Amino acid sequence: MSTTPETPRKRGLSTLPGLRRFAPPTPITADVIDAEGDEFLPWAAPGSRLRVNDRAAAAGFYAPSEAGAPSSTRQAAVLNTALIAQPTGTDGLVIGRDGLSQTAAAHDPSTAYNAKPRRITSPNVVCMGDVGGGKSSNTKCNYVARPLTLINRRVVVFDKKEENGEGEYSPMARAYNSEPIRFAPDGSGSRINPLDKNIIRGTGARGQARIIRNIVQLADDNKPVDKWGREAIRIALRRTFAQFEDRRRTATLADVLPHLGDLADTDGMGLSPSARDRLHQAGKSVLFTLHDLLDEYGGMFDGETSRDVDLAAKLTSFDISGLNEDSAAVPVVMSIGYQWLLGRLKSETGTFTNVIYEEGWHMVAGPSVRLLQSSQKLSRALGISNVFVMHKGTDIPVDSVGMAMLQEAQTIHVYRQSHAKDAQWCQKYFSFAPETAEAIMNLEQGEQIFKYASNPEIRLRHLRSEWEVGLTNTDTGMSAGN
Ligand SMILES: Nc1ncnc2c1ncn2[C@@H]1O[C@H](COP(=O)(O)OP(=O)(O)O)[C@@H](O)[C@H]1O
Ligand SMILES: [Mg+2]
């Protein structure tokens, strides 16, 4: 930085002892060294005029009687370290440029979670904001493309948004030599079996029963299955698995149906005739709901899991963009897919997997969230980071499990929220500073508020390489990258 200012040679009045008081103040000179040319150096700036008249001073007409210490902006920066210092550290992957310090911001949930000591307690991520703000671009770059440059990384995405007749991640999947796994309501696409052996392997028989319960609830307008129904499901699953123990084929949903409401195994339970009746009815009620679901989406869930449902490539995309937004099929594929993944990853330890849910509220706002929550321990043990990408949080009940899941996430990206109540929601539940709510409403496209663990949030601009721009520009698709 600058060198010590030379002491100026004294001239004129100031050299005469009696008259010195009438002399103008000695100008402070300093070397103006500003190698980068981007720093404000105050030496030459006029500053406040100093007066030298004692009488005026006595009357209180004086500006500061002492010259202030000159300071450069860089020196002043230490007075406000929280804002000016490089905010994220340098570990992980570069995720963008910090708005205040203009330094690179870096973060990666896997790196931060596996650091010793841990820098985050949960590897889960939330990316929230209005449509068109840049959430998917952020996700594609920071949770797909950049992590995949590292070894032992894998990405699985549940791709909800349609673009050019298929999921928006499809071109990206192909760029990694992976054909998207497409689900279609008419059954012309892939199939995933809710009774797949990978699910049992992941979360056991209890997890399996939970999956069926979850499916029934989703297919029945979100009405929870009562305890009679739950018992009927347990009985039916037990019978099905006993029947399939030594068969080579995996049991499917159709194999469970005949056992729902079947009371053959209940003789030892000491049930009264009316209790038996009630259990029978509960079983049949589950059966009818499953009939409804299979009527509509049989091709997607009934039968063995298709061979293309696999983790052969670094990037696996479950393309669910063809499914109706409001149908039960979306969260059903997401939750069965996730449970399948847990079992599948058990045989592939040593990789870290980002699981991305575009339209993540399907997972956190409905019954699937209980499945997700109950498998969080396993999910962490297997090295999974769940990335929830969603529009807003205001429609998630405050004391719900979904809310707890969102708040548990330790990496937060918030894009522009144009409605004050959505911005305030983020401020409140992600524990941002009060003024950040307004900042959220004024973010530009590609700008975000970023926070990890309990560090203060920063305003960040996500920057993309040319290749990434081609992959993430929704209007141009892959062509821009060519
Ligand atoms: N970091 C960025 N810098 C510049 N433009 C961006 C950036 N991120 C996104 N955009 C632009 O915004 C558009 C919408 O981005 P997208 O990620 O699809 O938003 P969202 O998923 O929030 O709806 C993209 O087509 C792109 O042109
Ligand atoms: Mg998007």
mmCIF file with all atom_site columns, N, CA, C and O in Angstrom, residues 364-391:
data_model
loop_
_atom_site.group_PDB
_atom_site.id
_atom_site.type_symbol
_atom_site.label_atom_id
_atom_site.label_alt_id
_atom_site.label_comp_id
_atom_site.label_asym_id
_atom_site.label_entity_id
_atom_site.label_seq_id
_atom_site.pdbx_PDB_ins_code
_atom_site.Cartn_x
_atom_site.Cartn_y
_atom_site.Cartn_z
_atom_site.occupancy
_atom_site.B_iso_or_equiv
_atom_site.pdbx_formal_charge
_atom_site.auth_seq_id
_atom_site.auth_comp_id
_atom_site.auth_asym_id
_atom_site.auth_atom_id
_atom_site.pdbx_PDB_model_num
ATOM 1   N N  . VAL A 1 364 ? -42.127 -31.801 -0.011 1.00 0.00 ? 364 VAL A N  1
ATOM 2   C CA . VAL A 1 364 ? -42.179 -31.272 1.359  1.00 0.00 ? 364 VAL A CA 1
ATOM 3   C C  . VAL A 1 364 ? -43.570 -30.840 1.808  1.00 0.00 ? 364 VAL A C  1
ATOM 4   O O  . VAL A 1 364 ? -43.804 -30.660 2.998  1.00 0.00 ? 364 VAL A O  1
ATOM 5   N N  . ALA A 1 365 ? -44.487 -30.671 0.881  1.00 0.00 ? 365 ALA A N  1
ATOM 6   C CA . ALA A 1 365 ? -45.805 -30.167 1.288  1.00 0.00 ? 365 ALA A CA 1
ATOM 7   C C  . ALA A 1 365 ? -46.847 -31.269 1.391  1.00 0.00 ? 365 ALA A C  1
ATOM 8   O O  . ALA A 1 365 ? -47.955 -31.036 1.860  1.00 0.00 ? 365 ALA A O  1
ATOM 9   N N  . GLY A 1 366 ? -46.539 -32.476 0.985  1.00 0.00 ? 366 GLY A N  1
ATOM 10  C CA . GLY A 1 366 ? -47.521 -33.562 1.025  1.00 0.00 ? 366 GLY A CA 1
ATOM 11  C C  . GLY A 1 366 ? -47.085 -34.686 1.940  1.00 0.00 ? 366 GLY A C  1
ATOM 12  O O  . GLY A 1 366 ? -46.124 -34.544 2.700  1.00 0.00 ? 366 GLY A O  1
ATOM 13  N N  . PRO A 1 367 ? -47.784 -35.819 1.858  1.00 0.00 ? 367 PRO A N  1
ATOM 14  C CA . PRO A 1 367 ? -47.458 -36.935 2.753  1.00 0.00 ? 367 PRO A CA 1
ATOM 15  C C  . PRO A 1 367 ? -46.085 -37.546 2.493  1.00 0.00 ? 367 PRO A C  1
ATOM 16  O O  . PRO A 1 367 ? -45.517 -38.169 3.380  1.00 0.00 ? 367 PRO A O  1
ATOM 17  N N  . SER A 1 368 ? -45.525 -37.315 1.307  1.00 0.00 ? 368 SER A N  1
ATOM 18  C CA . SER A 1 368 ? -44.208 -37.902 1.002  1.00 0.00 ? 368 SER A CA 1
ATOM 19  C C  . SER A 1 368 ? -43.138 -37.415 1.957  1.00 0.00 ? 368 SER A C  1
ATOM 20  O O  . SER A 1 368 ? -42.111 -38.059 2.137  1.00 0.00 ? 368 SER A O  1
ATOM 21  N N  . VAL A 1 369 ? -43.394 -36.259 2.567  1.00 0.00 ? 369 VAL A N  1
ATOM 22  C CA . VAL A 1 369 ? -42.361 -35.694 3.422  1.00 0.00 ? 369 VAL A CA 1
ATOM 23  C C  . VAL A 1 369 ? -42.063 -36.588 4.638  1.00 0.00 ? 369 VAL A C  1
ATOM 24  O O  . VAL A 1 369 ? -40.951 -36.623 5.136  1.00 0.00 ? 369 VAL A O  1
ATOM 25  N N  . ARG A 1 370 ? -43.069 -37.357 5.058  1.00 0.00 ? 370 ARG A N  1
ATOM 26  C CA . ARG A 1 370 ? -42.816 -38.256 6.202  1.00 0.00 ? 370 ARG A CA 1
ATOM 27  C C  . ARG A 1 370 ? -41.841 -39.363 5.816  1.00 0.00 ? 370 ARG A C  1
ATOM 28  O O  . ARG A 1 370 ? -40.985 -39.761 6.593  1.00 0.00 ? 370 ARG A O  1
ATOM 29  N N  . LEU A 1 371 ? -42.014 -39.848 4.598  1.00 0.00 ? 371 LEU A N  1
ATOM 30  C CA . LEU A 1 371 ? -41.075 -40.852 4.081  1.00 0.00 ? 371 LEU A CA 1
ATOM 31  C C  . LEU A 1 371 ? -39.671 -40.278 4.029  1.00 0.00 ? 371 LEU A C  1
ATOM 32  O O  . LEU A 1 371 ? -38.704 -40.912 4.421  1.00 0.00 ? 371 LEU A O  1
ATOM 33  N N  . LEU A 1 372 ? -39.630 -39.062 3.535  1.00 0.00 ? 372 LEU A N  1
ATOM 34  C CA . LEU A 1 372 ? -38.347 -38.387 3.376  1.00 0.00 ? 372 LEU A CA 1
ATOM 35  C C  . LEU A 1 372 ? -37.694 -38.192 4.737  1.00 0.00 ? 372 LEU A C  1
ATOM 36  O O  . LEU A 1 372 ? -36.521 -38.467 4.935  1.00 0.00 ? 372 LEU A O  1
ATOM 37  N N  . GLN A 1 373 ? -38.506 -37.750 5.682  1.00 0.00 ? 373 GLN A N  1
ATOM 38  C CA . GLN A 1 373 ? -37.986 -37.472 7.011  1.00 0.00 ? 373 GLN A CA 1
ATOM 39  C C  . GLN A 1 373 ? -37.485 -38.748 7.682  1.00 0.00 ? 373 GLN A C  1
ATOM 40  O O  . GLN A 1 373 ? -36.417 -38.774 8.282  1.00 0.00 ? 373 GLN A O  1
ATOM 41  N N  . SER A 1 374 ? -38.289 -39.820 7.534  1.00 0.00 ? 374 SER A N  1
ATOM 42  C CA . SER A 1 374 ? -37.910 -41.053 8.221  1.00 0.00 ? 374 SER A CA 1
ATOM 43  C C  . SER A 1 374 ? -36.637 -41.651 7.625  1.00 0.00 ? 374 SER A C  1
ATOM 44  O O  . SER A 1 374 ? -36.011 -42.491 8.244  1.00 0.00 ? 374 SER A O  1
ATOM 45  N N  . SER A 1 375 ? -36.266 -41.232 6.421  1.00 0.00 ? 375 SER A N  1
ATOM 46  C CA . SER A 1 375 ? -35.047 -41.818 5.850  1.00 0.00 ? 375 SER A CA 1
ATOM 47  C C  . SER A 1 375 ? -33.869 -40.852 5.849  1.00 0.00 ? 375 SER A C  1
ATOM 48  O O  . SER A 1 375 ? -32.870 -41.094 5.180  1.00 0.00 ? 375 SER A O  1
ATOM 49  N N  . GLN A 1 376 ? -33.968 -39.754 6.618  1.00 0.00 ? 376 GLN A N  1
ATOM 50  C CA . GLN A 1 376 ? -32.887 -38.772 6.613  1.00 0.00 ? 376 GLN A CA 1
ATOM 51  C C  . GLN A 1 376 ? -31.564 -39.307 7.157  1.00 0.00 ? 376 GLN A C  1
ATOM 52  O O  . GLN A 1 376 ? -30.500 -38.974 6.670  1.00 0.00 ? 376 GLN A O  1
ATOM 53  N N  . LYS A 1 377 ? -31.672 -40.168 8.179  1.00 0.00 ? 377 LYS A N  1
ATOM 54  C CA . LYS A 1 377 ? -30.446 -40.695 8.761  1.00 0.00 ? 377 LYS A CA 1
ATOM 55  C C  . LYS A 1 377 ? -29.701 -41.558 7.742  1.00 0.00 ? 377 LYS A C  1
ATOM 56  O O  . LYS A 1 377 ? -28.500 -41.413 7.538  1.00 0.00 ? 377 LYS A O  1
ATOM 57  N N  . LEU A 1 378 ? -30.488 -42.413 7.091  1.00 0.00 ? 378 LEU A N  1
ATOM 58  C CA . LEU A 1 378 ? -29.910 -43.289 6.074  1.00 0.00 ? 378 LEU A CA 1
ATOM 59  C C  . LEU A 1 378 ? -29.368 -42.452 4.920  1.00 0.00 ? 378 LEU A C  1
ATOM 60  O O  . LEU A 1 378 ? -28.273 -42.691 4.399  1.00 0.00 ? 378 LEU A O  1
ATOM 61  N N  . SER A 1 379 ? -30.157 -41.446 4.560  1.00 0.00 ? 379 SER A N  1
ATOM 62  C CA . SER A 1 379 ? -29.788 -40.573 3.457  1.00 0.00 ? 379 SER A CA 1
ATOM 63  C C  . SER A 1 379 ? -28.426 -39.912 3.709  1.00 0.00 ? 379 SER A C  1
ATOM 64  O O  . SER A 1 379 ? -27.576 -39.864 2.829  1.00 0.00 ? 379 SER A O  1
ATOM 65  N N  . ARG A 1 380 ? -28.211 -39.456 4.930  1.00 0.00 ? 380 ARG A N  1
ATOM 66  C CA . ARG A 1 380 ? -26.928 -38.831 5.264  1.00 0.00 ? 380 ARG A CA 1
ATOM 67  C C  . ARG A 1 380 ? -25.812 -39.868 5.276  1.00 0.00 ? 380 ARG A C  1
ATOM 68  O O  . ARG A 1 380 ? -24.719 -39.609 4.794  1.00 0.00 ? 380 ARG A O  1
ATOM 69  N N  . ALA A 1 381 ? -26.132 -41.036 5.824  1.00 0.00 ? 381 ALA A N  1
ATOM 70  C CA . ALA A 1 381 ? -25.114 -42.088 5.882  1.00 0.00 ? 381 ALA A CA 1
ATOM 71  C C  . ALA A 1 381 ? -24.681 -42.483 4.470  1.00 0.00 ? 381 ALA A C  1
ATOM 72  O O  . ALA A 1 381 ? -23.529 -42.838 4.239  1.00 0.00 ? 381 ALA A O  1
ATOM 73  N N  . LEU A 1 382 ? -25.610 -42.401 3.520  1.00 0.00 ? 382 LEU A N  1
ATOM 74  C CA . LEU A 1 382 ? -25.280 -42.790 2.144  1.00 0.00 ? 382 LEU A CA 1
ATOM 75  C C  . LEU A 1 382 ? -24.657 -41.643 1.356  1.00 0.00 ? 382 LEU A C  1
ATOM 76  O O  . LEU A 1 382 ? -24.330 -41.788 0.193  1.00 0.00 ? 382 LEU A O  1
ATOM 77  N N  . GLY A 1 383 ? -24.544 -40.480 1.980  1.00 0.00 ? 383 GLY A N  1
ATOM 78  C CA . GLY A 1 383 ? -23.939 -39.337 1.287  1.00 0.00 ? 383 GLY A CA 1
ATOM 79  C C  . GLY A 1 383 ? -24.870 -38.703 0.282  1.00 0.00 ? 383 GLY A C  1
ATOM 80  O O  . GLY A 1 383 ? -24.518 -38.516 -0.878 1.00 0.00 ? 383 GLY A O  1
ATOM 81  N N  . ILE A 1 384 ? -26.087 -38.391 0.730  1.00 0.00 ? 384 ILE A N  1
ATOM 82  C CA . ILE A 1 384 ? -27.053 -37.759 -0.171 1.00 0.00 ? 384 ILE A CA 1
ATOM 83  C C  . ILE A 1 384 ? -27.322 -36.330 0.279  1.00 0.00 ? 384 ILE A C  1
ATOM 84  O O  . ILE A 1 384 ? -27.503 -36.056 1.468  1.00 0.00 ? 384 ILE A O  1
ATOM 85  N N  . SER A 1 385 ? -27.342 -35.434 -0.675 1.00 0.00 ? 385 SER A N  1
ATOM 86  C CA . SER A 1 385 ? -27.776 -34.071 -0.402 1.00 0.00 ? 385 SER A CA 1
ATOM 87  C C  . SER A 1 385 ? -29.082 -33.866 -1.176 1.00 0.00 ? 385 SER A C  1
ATOM 88  O O  . SER A 1 385 ? -29.103 -33.999 -2.399 1.00 0.00 ? 385 SER A O  1
ATOM 89  N N  . ASN A 1 386 ? -30.163 -33.608 -0.463 1.00 0.00 ? 386 ASN A N  1
ATOM 90  C CA . ASN A 1 386 ? -31.451 -33.362 -1.129 1.00 0.00 ? 386 ASN A CA 1
ATOM 91  C C  . ASN A 1 386 ? -31.553 -31.885 -1.466 1.00 0.00 ? 386 ASN A C  1
ATOM 92  O O  . ASN A 1 386 ? -31.421 -31.034 -0.584 1.00 0.00 ? 386 ASN A O  1
ATOM 93  N N  . VAL A 1 387 ? -31.788 -31.589 -2.737 1.00 0.00 ? 387 VAL A N  1
ATOM 94  C CA . VAL A 1 387 ? -31.864 -30.190 -3.177 1.00 0.00 ? 387 VAL A CA 1
ATOM 95  C C  . VAL A 1 387 ? -33.318 -29.885 -3.571 1.00 0.00 ? 387 VAL A C  1
ATOM 96  O O  . VAL A 1 387 ? -33.819 -30.411 -4.564 1.00 0.00 ? 387 VAL A O  1
ATOM 97  N N  . PHE A 1 388 ? -33.996 -29.084 -2.759 1.00 0.00 ? 388 PHE A N  1
ATOM 98  C CA . PHE A 1 388 ? -35.399 -28.761 -3.034 1.00 0.00 ? 388 PHE A CA 1
ATOM 99  C C  . PHE A 1 388 ? -35.482 -27.437 -3.778 1.00 0.00 ? 388 PHE A C  1
ATOM 100 O O  . PHE A 1 388 ? -35.078 -26.397 -3.239 1.00 0.00 ? 388 PHE A O  1
ATOM 101 N N  . VAL A 1 389 ? -35.994 -27.466 -4.992 1.00 0.00 ? 389 VAL A N  1
ATOM 102 C CA . VAL A 1 389 ? -36.131 -26.236 -5.779 1.00 0.00 ? 389 VAL A CA 1
ATOM 103 C C  . VAL A 1 389 ? -37.619 -25.909 -5.828 1.00 0.00 ? 389 VAL A C  1
ATOM 104 O O  . VAL A 1 389 ? -38.416 -26.747 -6.264 1.00 0.00 ? 389 VAL A O  1
ATOM 105 N N  . MET A 1 390 ? -38.008 -24.749 -5.340 1.00 0.00 ? 390 MET A N  1
ATOM 106 C CA . MET A 1 390 ? -39.439 -24.453 -5.311 1.00 0.00 ? 390 MET A CA 1
ATOM 107 C C  . MET A 1 390 ? -39.700 -22.958 -5.369 1.00 0.00 ? 390 MET A C  1
ATOM 108 O O  . MET A 1 390 ? -38.791 -22.137 -5.181 1.00 0.00 ? 390 MET A O  1
ATOM 109 N N  . HIS A 1 391 ? -40.949 -22.635 -5.619 1.00 0.00 ? 391 HIS A N  1
ATOM 110 C CA . HIS A 1 391 ? -41.330 -21.260 -5.831 1.00 0.00 ? 391 HIS A CA 1
ATOM 111 C C  . HIS A 1 391 ? -41.380 -20.470 -4.519 1.00 0.00 ? 391 HIS A C  1
ATOM 112 O O  . HIS A 1 391 ? -40.762 -19.439 -4.366 1.00 0.00 ? 391 HIS A O  1
#
